[in-house]
Amino acid sequence: MRVIRNFSDITDMLRLSHGRKRVAVACPADSHTEYVVERALREGIADFTLVCAGTCAPEFARLAGQYPDRTDVIIVPTPDDTARRAVEIVRQGEADVLMKGTLNTDNLLHAVLNKEHGLLEPGRILSHVTATFIPAYGKMLVFADAAVIPRPTLEQFEAILGYATGLSRRLGVERPAVALVNFTEKVNEKFPHSIYYEELKQRAAEGRYGNVCLGGPMDVKTALDTESGRIKGITSPVVGNADVLIFPNIESGNVFYKTITLFASAETAGMLCGTNAPVVVASRADSCESKYYSLAMACV
Amino acid sequence: MRVIRNFSDITDMLRLSHGRKRVAVACPADSHTEYVVERALREGIADFTLVCAGTCAPEFARLAGQYPDRTDVIIVPTPDDTARRAVEIVRQGEADVLMKGTLNTDNLLHAVLNKEHGLLEPGRILSHVTATFIPAYGKMLVFADAAVIPRPTLEQFEAILGYATGLSRRLGVERPAVALVNFTEKVNEKFPHSIYYEELKQRAAEGRYGNVCLGGPMDVKTALDTESGRIKGITSPVVGNADVLIFPNIESGNVFYKTITLFASAETAGMLCGTNAPVVVASRADSCESKYYSLAMACV
């Protein structure tokens, strides 16, 4: 399998693959969603079922007319109905990916998390994974969780690790190098995540997570910069070479996400994991590009 | 008072000011400390008392010979003795700033925090403040706490806020705009810091923190980028304009620190606050420049 080096590689791969994925969009009515759907149709990376509230907005009706074989339109009464219906379509296997339009995220999640009719099987852990390309780093980097789980338990860390390394492998990395992020290398029971990290490393050494290399606790600079690791005398193969960053809590993951998009020209793509199908719930302040890449990532 | 726009302004100000500060250095023996002391002597921004263990290293003896009126050398038996003696010198008012050489940080802190002979008065809160210049942001930014207090209590947040706004004012900002950082704008009792933020805003409104403007909870992108705030519909005068960032915990502060130095060409200067005098304890992986700026900042 080829290694995905950046987001163009992802869209190239999708364009060249056989059998496009179908995306159910709940409540498409805004210009960002229009940009994403139009570009995905034009570049041939996905087909769509547009679940609209009340009526189909003119720009989406135009797209449906332009790509009739690749675009279905379903009209339901209210925005909340679009969420329920789009979830149902994915449950029934009639779409592979769920994507949020103008709907409030909480309302979409309500339908996704519905115990009887939702997309999260009992016992599964919902999390959020982001893939990013930072030009100064030069390769794809996956990190979690910047959006859903506030203070992961050991069980939640294990799920997050599974989702993040799974995405890294789908991007062509055979043996993901995973940095367990902390503000120091020290393990200290006052910081439960540092204790969980030790347990994760133990389990990884027992082969429970497949072909993977875990390092840490270490700070993000050590994970992403060889020289910083050298100065600190840290010799893990993860140093300066991480494919995956696992963050200790939602605040630190979010700070990384926001800082790289603001100051490091980072492109990002995020999605919910743990559900029966990927769910794309881009943030309001994300760029159109980022939303498009999120859709592409979910279709990989 | 003039506004300090970047680190050159700080060293300019120190060079032009009357009465240089004196810095007690505990255990100067490494090339980074040599760089800092030599440059500070050459640029005329500080005088030094070098407290050496066993002997004075040749490069420092050379500097003392070159600047005899501005450099004292004291020899004590061990590195731990250098910490105790340097602290004593500051306690007695014979130096204005304490700076770590090759000594282990914990050993220096041991002397600094000594109840009888240290530099922290009973009831005072020890914290760490960083000043940074990020070229893409274009003005000095102060943030805390990335290094000392793991999960601030309300009382600790109040101290951190005081130290950070104090530094911002010394840098010439009359009314610091302070962003209380979180991963969301929502206040939620599951996240105690968001509750403390509300209390801090209430107390600020009552005038308890002087001329200051508090905004938040908000994410770092909203604090530093006007457009992100506009998209989210957040209208605080702090949006896109923060002079100070208060982080909810040490992990998120540390991620910001490491990410801006790695990817945003940020220059940084950090110091301990709450002590009778500023204490400069640069991190191993900090650049020589950063260590020099830390010293300069402590002398402001």
CSV table of N, CA and C in Angstrom, one decimal, chain A residues 90-232:
chain,number,residue,atom,x,y,z
A,90,VAL,N,-27.8,5.5,7.0
A,90,VAL,CA,-26.5,4.9,7.2
A,90,VAL,C,-26.6,3.6,7.9
A,91,ARG,N,-27.5,3.5,8.9
A,91,ARG,CA,-27.8,2.3,9.6
A,91,ARG,C,-28.2,1.1,8.6
A,92,GLN,N,-29.0,1.5,7.6
A,92,GLN,CA,-29.5,0.5,6.7
A,92,GLN,C,-28.5,0.2,5.6
A,93,GLY,N,-27.3,0.8,5.7
A,93,GLY,CA,-26.3,0.5,4.7
A,93,GLY,C,-26.4,1.2,3.4
A,94,GLU,N,-27.3,2.2,3.4
A,94,GLU,CA,-27.6,2.9,2.1
A,94,GLU,C,-26.6,4.1,1.9
A,95,ALA,N,-25.8,4.3,2.9
A,95,ALA,CA,-24.7,5.3,2.8
A,95,ALA,C,-23.6,4.9,3.7
A,96,ASP,N,-22.4,5.3,3.4
A,96,ASP,CA,-21.2,4.8,4.1
A,96,ASP,C,-20.7,5.8,5.1
A,97,VAL,N,-21.1,7.1,5.0
A,97,VAL,CA,-20.5,8.2,5.8
A,97,VAL,C,-21.7,9.1,6.1
A,98,LEU,N,-21.7,9.6,7.4
A,98,LEU,CA,-22.7,10.6,7.8
A,98,LEU,C,-22.0,12.0,7.9
A,99,MET,N,-22.7,13.0,7.3
A,99,MET,CA,-22.0,14.3,7.4
A,99,MET,C,-23.1,15.4,7.8
A,100,LYS,N,-22.6,16.3,8.7
A,100,LYS,CA,-23.5,17.3,9.2
A,100,LYS,C,-23.5,18.5,8.2
A,101,GLY,N,-24.7,19.0,8.0
A,101,GLY,CA,-24.9,20.3,7.2
A,101,GLY,C,-25.0,21.4,8.2
A,102,THR,N,-26.1,22.2,8.1
A,102,THR,CA,-26.2,23.4,9.0
A,102,THR,C,-26.8,23.1,10.4
A,103,LEU,N,-27.2,21.9,10.5
A,103,LEU,CA,-27.7,21.4,11.8
A,103,LEU,C,-26.8,21.7,12.9
A,104,ASN,N,-27.3,21.9,14.1
A,104,ASN,CA,-26.5,22.0,15.3
A,104,ASN,C,-25.9,20.7,15.7
A,105,THR,N,-24.6,20.7,16.0
A,105,THR,CA,-23.9,19.4,16.3
A,105,THR,C,-24.6,18.6,17.3
A,106,ASP,N,-25.1,19.2,18.4
A,106,ASP,CA,-25.7,18.5,19.5
A,106,ASP,C,-26.9,17.7,19.0
A,107,ASN,N,-27.7,18.4,18.0
A,107,ASN,CA,-28.9,17.7,17.5
A,107,ASN,C,-28.5,16.5,16.6
A,108,LEU,N,-27.4,16.6,15.9
A,108,LEU,CA,-27.0,15.5,15.1
A,108,LEU,C,-26.5,14.3,16.0
A,109,LEU,N,-25.8,14.7,17.0
A,109,LEU,CA,-25.3,13.7,18.0
A,109,LEU,C,-26.4,13.0,18.7
A,110,HIS,N,-27.5,13.7,19.0
A,110,HIS,CA,-28.6,13.1,19.6
A,110,HIS,C,-29.1,12.0,18.8
A,111,ALA,N,-29.2,12.1,17.5
A,111,ALA,CA,-29.7,11.0,16.6
A,111,ALA,C,-28.6,9.9,16.5
A,112,VAL,N,-27.4,10.3,16.5
A,112,VAL,CA,-26.3,9.4,16.3
A,112,VAL,C,-26.2,8.5,17.6
A,113,LEU,N,-26.4,9.1,18.7
A,113,LEU,CA,-26.3,8.3,20.0
A,113,LEU,C,-27.5,7.7,20.5
A,114,ASN,N,-28.6,7.8,19.7
A,114,ASN,CA,-29.9,7.2,20.1
A,114,ASN,C,-29.7,5.7,20.3
A,115,LYS,N,-30.1,5.2,21.5
A,115,LYS,CA,-29.8,3.8,21.8
A,115,LYS,C,-30.4,2.8,20.9
A,116,GLU,N,-31.6,3.1,20.4
A,116,GLU,CA,-32.3,2.1,19.5
A,116,GLU,C,-32.1,2.3,18.1
A,117,HIS,N,-32.0,3.6,17.7
A,117,HIS,CA,-31.9,3.9,16.2
A,117,HIS,C,-30.6,4.6,15.8
A,118,GLY,N,-29.7,4.7,16.7
A,118,GLY,CA,-28.4,5.4,16.4
A,118,GLY,C,-27.3,4.6,15.8
A,119,LEU,N,-26.1,5.1,15.8
A,119,LEU,CA,-25.0,4.5,15.1
A,119,LEU,C,-23.9,4.0,16.1
A,120,LEU,N,-24.2,4.1,17.4
A,120,LEU,CA,-23.1,3.6,18.3
A,120,LEU,C,-23.6,2.4,19.0
A,121,GLU,N,-23.0,1.2,18.7
A,121,GLU,CA,-23.3,0.0,19.3
A,121,GLU,C,-23.0,0.0,20.8
A,122,PRO,N,-23.8,-0.8,21.6
A,122,PRO,CA,-23.6,-0.8,23.1
A,122,PRO,C,-22.1,-1.2,23.3
A,123,GLY,N,-21.5,-0.5,24.3
A,123,GLY,CA,-20.1,-0.9,24.7
A,123,GLY,C,-19.1,-0.2,23.8
A,124,ARG,N,-19.5,0.4,22.7
A,124,ARG,CA,-18.5,1.1,21.9
A,124,ARG,C,-18.2,2.5,22.5
A,125,ILE,N,-17.0,3.0,22.2
A,125,ILE,CA,-16.6,4.3,22.8
A,125,ILE,C,-16.6,5.4,21.7
A,126,LEU,N,-17.3,6.5,21.8
A,126,LEU,CA,-17.3,7.5,20.9
A,126,LEU,C,-16.1,8.4,21.1
A,127,SER,N,-15.3,8.7,20.0
A,127,SER,CA,-14.2,9.6,20.1
A,127,SER,C,-14.0,10.4,18.9
A,128,HIS,N,-13.0,11.3,18.8
A,128,HIS,CA,-12.8,12.1,17.7
A,128,HIS,C,-11.3,12.1,17.3
A,129,VAL,N,-11.1,11.9,16.0
A,129,VAL,CA,-9.7,11.8,15.5
A,129,VAL,C,-9.5,12.8,14.4
A,130,THR,N,-8.3,13.5,14.5
A,130,THR,CA,-8.0,14.5,13.5
A,130,THR,C,-6.7,14.0,12.7
A,131,ALA,N,-6.7,14.2,11.4
A,131,ALA,CA,-5.5,14.0,10.6
A,131,ALA,C,-5.1,15.4,10.2
A,132,THR,N,-3.8,15.6,10.2
A,132,THR,CA,-3.3,16.9,9.8
A,132,THR,C,-2.0,16.8,9.0
A,133,PHE,N,-1.9,17.8,8.0
A,133,PHE,CA,-0.6,17.9,7.3
A,133,PHE,C,0.0,19.3,7.7
A,134,ILE,N,1.1,19.3,8.4
A,134,ILE,CA,1.8,20.5,8.8
A,134,ILE,C,3.0,20.6,7.9
A,135,PRO,N,3.1,21.6,7.0
A,135,PRO,CA,4.2,21.7,6.0
A,135,PRO,C,5.5,21.5,6.7
A,136,ALA,N,5.8,22.2,7.8
A,136,ALA,CA,7.1,22.1,8.5
A,136,ALA,C,7.4,20.7,9.0
A,137,TYR,N,6.4,19.9,9.2
A,137,TYR,CA,6.6,18.6,9.7
A,137,TYR,C,6.8,17.6,8.5
A,138,GLY,N,6.0,17.8,7.5
A,138,GLY,CA,6.3,17.1,6.2
A,138,GLY,C,5.7,15.8,6.0
A,139,LYS,N,4.9,15.3,7.0
A,139,LYS,CA,4.2,14.0,6.8
A,139,LYS,C,2.9,14.1,7.5
A,140,MET,N,2.0,13.2,7.1
A,140,MET,CA,0.7,13.2,7.8
A,140,MET,C,0.8,12.8,9.3
A,141,LEU,N,0.0,13.5,10.1
A,141,LEU,CA,0.1,13.3,11.5
A,141,LEU,C,-1.4,13.1,12.0
A,142,VAL,N,-1.6,12.1,12.8
A,142,VAL,CA,-3.0,11.8,13.3
A,142,VAL,C,-3.0,12.1,14.8
A,143,PHE,N,-4.0,12.8,15.3
A,143,PHE,CA,-4.0,13.1,16.8
A,143,PHE,C,-5.4,13.0,17.3
A,144,ALA,N,-5.5,12.7,18.6
A,144,ALA,CA,-6.8,12.5,19.3
A,144,ALA,C,-6.6,12.6,20.8
A,145,ASP,N,-7.6,13.0,21.6
A,145,ASP,CA,-8.9,13.4,21.2
A,145,ASP,C,-9.0,14.9,21.5
A,146,ALA,N,-9.3,15.7,20.5
A,146,ALA,CA,-9.4,17.1,20.6
A,146,ALA,C,-10.8,17.6,20.8
A,147,ALA,N,-11.8,16.7,20.9
A,147,ALA,CA,-13.2,17.2,20.7
A,147,ALA,C,-14.2,16.5,21.5
A,148,VAL,N,-14.0,15.3,21.9
A,148,VAL,CA,-15.1,14.5,22.5
A,148,VAL,C,-14.9,14.1,24.0
A,149,ILE,N,-13.8,13.3,24.2
A,149,ILE,CA,-13.6,12.7,25.6
A,149,ILE,C,-12.7,13.7,26.4
A,150,PRO,N,-13.3,14.2,27.5
A,150,PRO,CA,-12.5,15.2,28.3
A,150,PRO,C,-11.3,14.7,29.0
A,151,ARG,N,-11.4,13.6,29.8
A,151,ARG,CA,-10.3,13.0,30.6
A,151,ARG,C,-10.4,11.5,30.4
A,152,PRO,N,-9.7,11.0,29.3
A,152,PRO,CA,-9.8,9.6,29.0
A,152,PRO,C,-9.5,8.7,30.2
A,153,THR,N,-10.3,7.7,30.4
A,153,THR,CA,-9.9,6.6,31.3
A,153,THR,C,-9.0,5.6,30.5
A,154,LEU,N,-8.5,4.6,31.2
A,154,LEU,CA,-7.6,3.7,30.5
A,154,LEU,C,-8.3,3.0,29.3
A,155,GLU,N,-9.6,2.6,29.6
A,155,GLU,CA,-10.4,2.0,28.6
A,155,GLU,C,-10.6,2.9,27.4
A,156,GLN,N,-10.8,4.2,27.7
A,156,GLN,CA,-11.0,5.2,26.6
A,156,GLN,C,-9.7,5.5,25.9
A,157,PHE,N,-8.6,5.5,26.6
A,157,PHE,CA,-7.3,5.7,25.9
A,157,PHE,C,-7.1,4.6,24.9
A,158,GLU,N,-7.4,3.4,25.4
A,158,GLU,CA,-7.2,2.2,24.5
A,158,GLU,C,-8.1,2.4,23.2
A,159,ALA,N,-9.3,2.8,23.4
A,159,ALA,CA,-10.2,3.0,22.2
A,159,ALA,C,-9.6,4.1,21.3
A,160,ILE,N,-9.2,5.2,21.9
A,160,ILE,CA,-8.6,6.4,21.1
A,160,ILE,C,-7.4,5.9,20.4
A,161,LEU,N,-6.5,5.1,21.1
A,161,LEU,CA,-5.3,4.6,20.4
A,161,LEU,C,-5.7,3.7,19.2
A,162,GLY,N,-6.7,2.9,19.4
A,162,GLY,CA,-7.2,2.0,18.3
A,162,GLY,C,-7.7,2.8,17.1
A,163,TYR,N,-8.5,3.9,17.3
A,163,TYR,CA,-9.0,4.7,16.2
A,163,TYR,C,-7.9,5.4,15.5
A,164,ALA,N,-7.0,6.0,16.3
A,164,ALA,CA,-5.9,6.8,15.7
A,164,ALA,C,-4.9,6.0,14.9
A,165,THR,N,-4.5,4.8,15.5
A,165,THR,CA,-3.6,4.0,14.7
A,165,THR,C,-4.3,3.4,13.5
A,166,GLY,N,-5.6,3.1,13.7
A,166,GLY,CA,-6.3,2.6,12.5
A,166,GLY,C,-6.3,3.5,11.4
A,167,LEU,N,-6.5,4.8,11.7
A,167,LEU,CA,-6.5,5.8,10.6
A,167,LEU,C,-5.1,6.0,10.0
A,168,SER,N,-4.1,5.9,10.9
A,168,SER,CA,-2.7,6.1,10.4
A,168,SER,C,-2.4,4.9,9.5
A,169,ARG,N,-2.8,3.7,9.8
A,169,ARG,CA,-2.6,2.5,8.9
A,169,ARG,C,-3.3,2.7,7.6
A,170,ARG,N,-4.6,3.2,7.7
A,170,ARG,CA,-5.3,3.4,6.4
A,170,ARG,C,-4.6,4.5,5.5
A,171,LEU,N,-3.8,5.3,6.2
A,171,LEU,CA,-3.0,6.3,5.4
A,171,LEU,C,-1.7,5.7,5.0
A,172,GLY,N,-1.5,4.4,5.2
A,172,GLY,CA,-0.4,3.7,4.6
A,172,GLY,C,0.8,3.5,5.5
A,173,VAL,N,0.7,3.9,6.8
A,173,VAL,CA,1.8,3.7,7.7
A,173,VAL,C,1.7,2.3,8.3
A,174,GLU,N,2.7,1.5,8.1
A,174,GLU,CA,2.7,0.1,8.4
A,174,GLU,C,2.7,-0.1,10.0
A,175,ARG,N,3.7,0.7,10.5
A,175,ARG,CA,3.9,0.6,12.0
A,175,ARG,C,3.9,2.0,12.6
A,176,PRO,N,2.7,2.4,13.0
A,176,PRO,CA,2.6,3.8,13.4
A,176,PRO,C,3.5,4.1,14.7
A,177,ALA,N,4.2,5.2,14.7
A,177,ALA,CA,4.9,5.6,15.8
A,177,ALA,C,4.0,6.6,16.6
A,178,VAL,N,3.7,6.1,17.9
A,178,VAL,CA,2.7,6.9,18.7
A,178,VAL,C,3.4,7.5,19.8
A,179,ALA,N,3.2,8.9,20.0
A,179,ALA,CA,3.7,9.6,21.1
A,179,ALA,C,2.6,9.8,22.1
A,180,LEU,N,2.8,9.4,23.3
A,180,LEU,CA,1.8,9.6,24.4
A,180,LEU,C,2.2,10.9,25.1
A,181,VAL,N,1.4,11.9,24.8
A,181,VAL,CA,1.8,13.3,25.2
A,181,VAL,C,1.6,13.7,26.6
A,182,ASN,N,2.6,14.3,27.2
A,182,ASN,CA,2.5,14.9,28.5
A,182,ASN,C,3.4,16.1,28.6
A,183,PHE,N,3.3,16.9,29.7
A,183,PHE,CA,4.2,18.1,29.8
A,183,PHE,C,5.6,17.7,30.2
A,184,THR,N,5.8,16.5,30.6
A,184,THR,CA,7.1,16.0,31.1
A,184,THR,C,7.2,14.6,30.8
A,185,GLU,N,8.5,14.0,30.9
A,185,GLU,CA,8.7,12.6,30.6
A,185,GLU,C,8.3,11.8,31.9
A,186,LYS,N,8.2,12.5,33.0
A,186,LYS,CA,8.0,11.7,34.3
A,186,LYS,C,6.6,11.1,34.4
A,187,VAL,N,6.6,9.9,35.0
A,187,VAL,CA,5.4,9.2,35.3
A,187,VAL,C,5.1,9.5,36.8
A,188,ASN,N,3.9,10.0,37.1
A,188,ASN,CA,3.5,10.5,38.4
A,188,ASN,C,2.1,10.2,38.7
A,189,GLU,N,1.8,9.5,39.8
A,189,GLU,CA,0.4,9.1,40.1
A,189,GLU,C,-0.5,10.3,40.2
A,190,LYS,N,0.0,11.5,40.4
A,190,LYS,CA,-0.9,12.7,40.5
A,190,LYS,C,-1.5,13.0,39.1
A,191,PHE,N,-0.8,12.4,38.1
A,191,PHE,CA,-1.3,12.6,36.7
A,191,PHE,C,-1.7,11.2,36.2
A,192,PRO,N,-3.0,10.8,36.4
A,192,PRO,CA,-3.4,9.5,36.0
A,192,PRO,C,-3.1,9.1,34.6
A,193,HIS,N,-3.1,10.1,33.7
A,193,HIS,CA,-2.8,9.7,32.3
A,193,HIS,C,-1.4,9.1,32.2
A,194,SER,N,-0.5,9.6,33.0
A,194,SER,CA,0.9,9.1,32.9
A,194,SER,C,0.9,7.6,33.3
A,195,ILE,N,0.1,7.2,34.3
A,195,ILE,CA,0.0,5.8,34.7
A,195,ILE,C,-0.6,5.0,33.6
A,196,TYR,N,-1.7,5.5,33.0
A,196,TYR,CA,-2.4,4.8,31.9
A,196,TYR,C,-1.4,4.6,30.7
A,197,TYR,N,-0.6,5.6,30.5
A,197,TYR,CA,0.4,5.5,29.4
A,197,TYR,C,1.3,4.3,29.6
A,198,GLU,N,1.8,4.1,30.9
A,198,GLU,CA,2.6,3.0,31.2
A,198,GLU,C,1.9,1.6,30.9
A,199,GLU,N,0.6,1.6,31.2
A,199,GLU,CA,-0.1,0.4,31.0
A,199,GLU,C,-0.3,0.1,29.5
A,200,LEU,N,-0.6,1.2,28.8
A,200,LEU,CA,-0.7,1.1,27.3
A,200,LEU,C,0.6,0.5,26.7
A,201,LYS,N,1.7,1.1,27.2
A,201,LYS,CA,3.0,0.6,26.6
A,201,LYS,C,3.2,-0.9,26.9
A,202,GLN,N,2.8,-1.3,28.1
A,202,GLN,CA,2.9,-2.7,28.5
A,202,GLN,C,2.1,-3.6,27.6
A,203,ARG,N,0.9,-3.1,27.4
A,203,ARG,CA,0.0,-3.9,26.5
A,203,ARG,C,0.5,-4.0,25.1
A,204,ALA,N,1.0,-2.8,24.6
A,204,ALA,CA,1.5,-2.8,23.3
A,204,ALA,C,2.7,-3.8,23.1
A,205,ALA,N,3.5,-3.8,24.2
A,205,ALA,CA,4.7,-4.7,24.2
A,205,ALA,C,4.2,-6.2,24.1
A,206,GLU,N,3.0,-6.4,24.7
A,206,GLU,CA,2.5,-7.8,24.7
A,206,GLU,C,1.8,-8.1,23.3
A,207,GLY,N,1.8,-7.1,22.4
A,207,GLY,CA,1.3,-7.4,21.1
A,207,GLY,C,-0.2,-7.1,21.0
A,208,ARG,N,-0.8,-6.5,22.0
A,208,ARG,CA,-2.3,-6.4,21.9
A,208,ARG,C,-2.8,-5.4,20.9
A,209,TYR,N,-1.9,-4.5,20.5
A,209,TYR,CA,-2.3,-3.5,19.5
A,209,TYR,C,-1.7,-3.6,18.1
A,210,GLY,N,-1.2,-4.8,17.9
A,210,GLY,CA,-0.7,-5.1,16.5
A,210,GLY,C,0.7,-4.4,16.3
A,211,ASN,N,1.0,-4.1,15.1
A,211,ASN,CA,2.3,-3.6,14.7
A,211,ASN,C,2.3,-2.1,14.9
A,212,VAL,N,2.8,-1.7,16.1
A,212,VAL,CA,2.8,-0.3,16.5
A,212,VAL,C,4.0,0.0,17.4
A,213,CYS,N,4.4,1.2,17.5
A,213,CYS,CA,5.5,1.6,18.4
A,213,CYS,C,5.1,2.7,19.3
A,214,LEU,N,5.0,2.5,20.6
A,214,LEU,CA,4.5,3.5,21.6
A,214,LEU,C,5.7,4.1,22.3
A,215,GLY,N,5.7,5.5,22.4
A,215,GLY,CA,6.7,6.1,23.2
A,215,GLY,C,6.1,7.2,24.1
A,216,GLY,N,6.8,7.5,25.2
A,216,GLY,CA,6.3,8.6,26.1
A,216,GLY,C,6.3,8.1,27.5
A,217,PRO,N,5.8,8.9,28.4
A,217,PRO,CA,5.3,10.3,28.2
A,217,PRO,C,6.4,11.2,27.6
A,218,MET,N,6.0,12.0,26.7
A,218,MET,CA,6.9,13.0,26.1
A,218,MET,C,6.1,14.3,25.7
A,219,ASP,N,6.8,15.4,25.6
A,219,ASP,CA,6.0,16.6,25.2
A,219,ASP,C,5.9,16.6,23.6
A,220,VAL,N,5.1,17.5,23.1
A,220,VAL,CA,4.8,17.5,21.6
A,220,VAL,C,6.1,17.9,20.9
A,221,LYS,N,6.9,18.7,21.5
A,221,LYS,CA,8.1,19.1,20.7
A,221,LYS,C,9.1,17.9,20.6
A,222,THR,N,9.2,17.2,21.6
A,222,THR,CA,10.1,16.0,21.6
A,222,THR,C,9.5,15.0,20.6
A,223,ALA,N,8.2,14.9,20.5
A,223,ALA,CA,7.5,13.9,19.6
A,223,ALA,C,7.8,14.3,18.1
A,224,LEU,N,7.9,15.6,17.9
A,224,LEU,CA,7.9,16.1,16.5
A,224,LEU,C,9.2,16.7,16.0
A,225,ASP,N,10.2,16.7,16.9
A,225,ASP,CA,11.5,17.4,16.6
A,225,ASP,C,12.6,16.6,17.2
A,226,THR,N,13.4,16.0,16.3
A,226,THR,CA,14.5,15.1,16.7
A,226,THR,C,15.5,15.8,17.6
A,227,GLU,N,15.8,17.1,17.3
A,227,GLU,CA,16.8,17.8,18.1
A,227,GLU,C,16.4,18.0,19.5
A,228,SER,N,15.1,18.3,19.7
A,228,SER,CA,14.6,18.5,21.1
A,228,SER,C,14.7,17.2,21.9
A,229,GLY,N,14.5,16.1,21.2
A,229,GLY,CA,14.6,14.8,21.9
A,229,GLY,C,16.1,14.5,22.3
A,230,ARG,N,17.0,14.9,21.3
A,230,ARG,CA,18.4,14.7,21.6
A,230,ARG,C,18.9,15.5,22.8
A,231,ILE,N,18.5,16.7,22.9
A,231,ILE,CA,18.9,17.6,24.0
A,231,ILE,C,18.4,17.0,25.3
A,232,LYS,N,17.2,16.4,25.3
A,232,LYS,CA,16.6,15.9,26.5
A,232,LYS,C,17.1,14.4,26.8
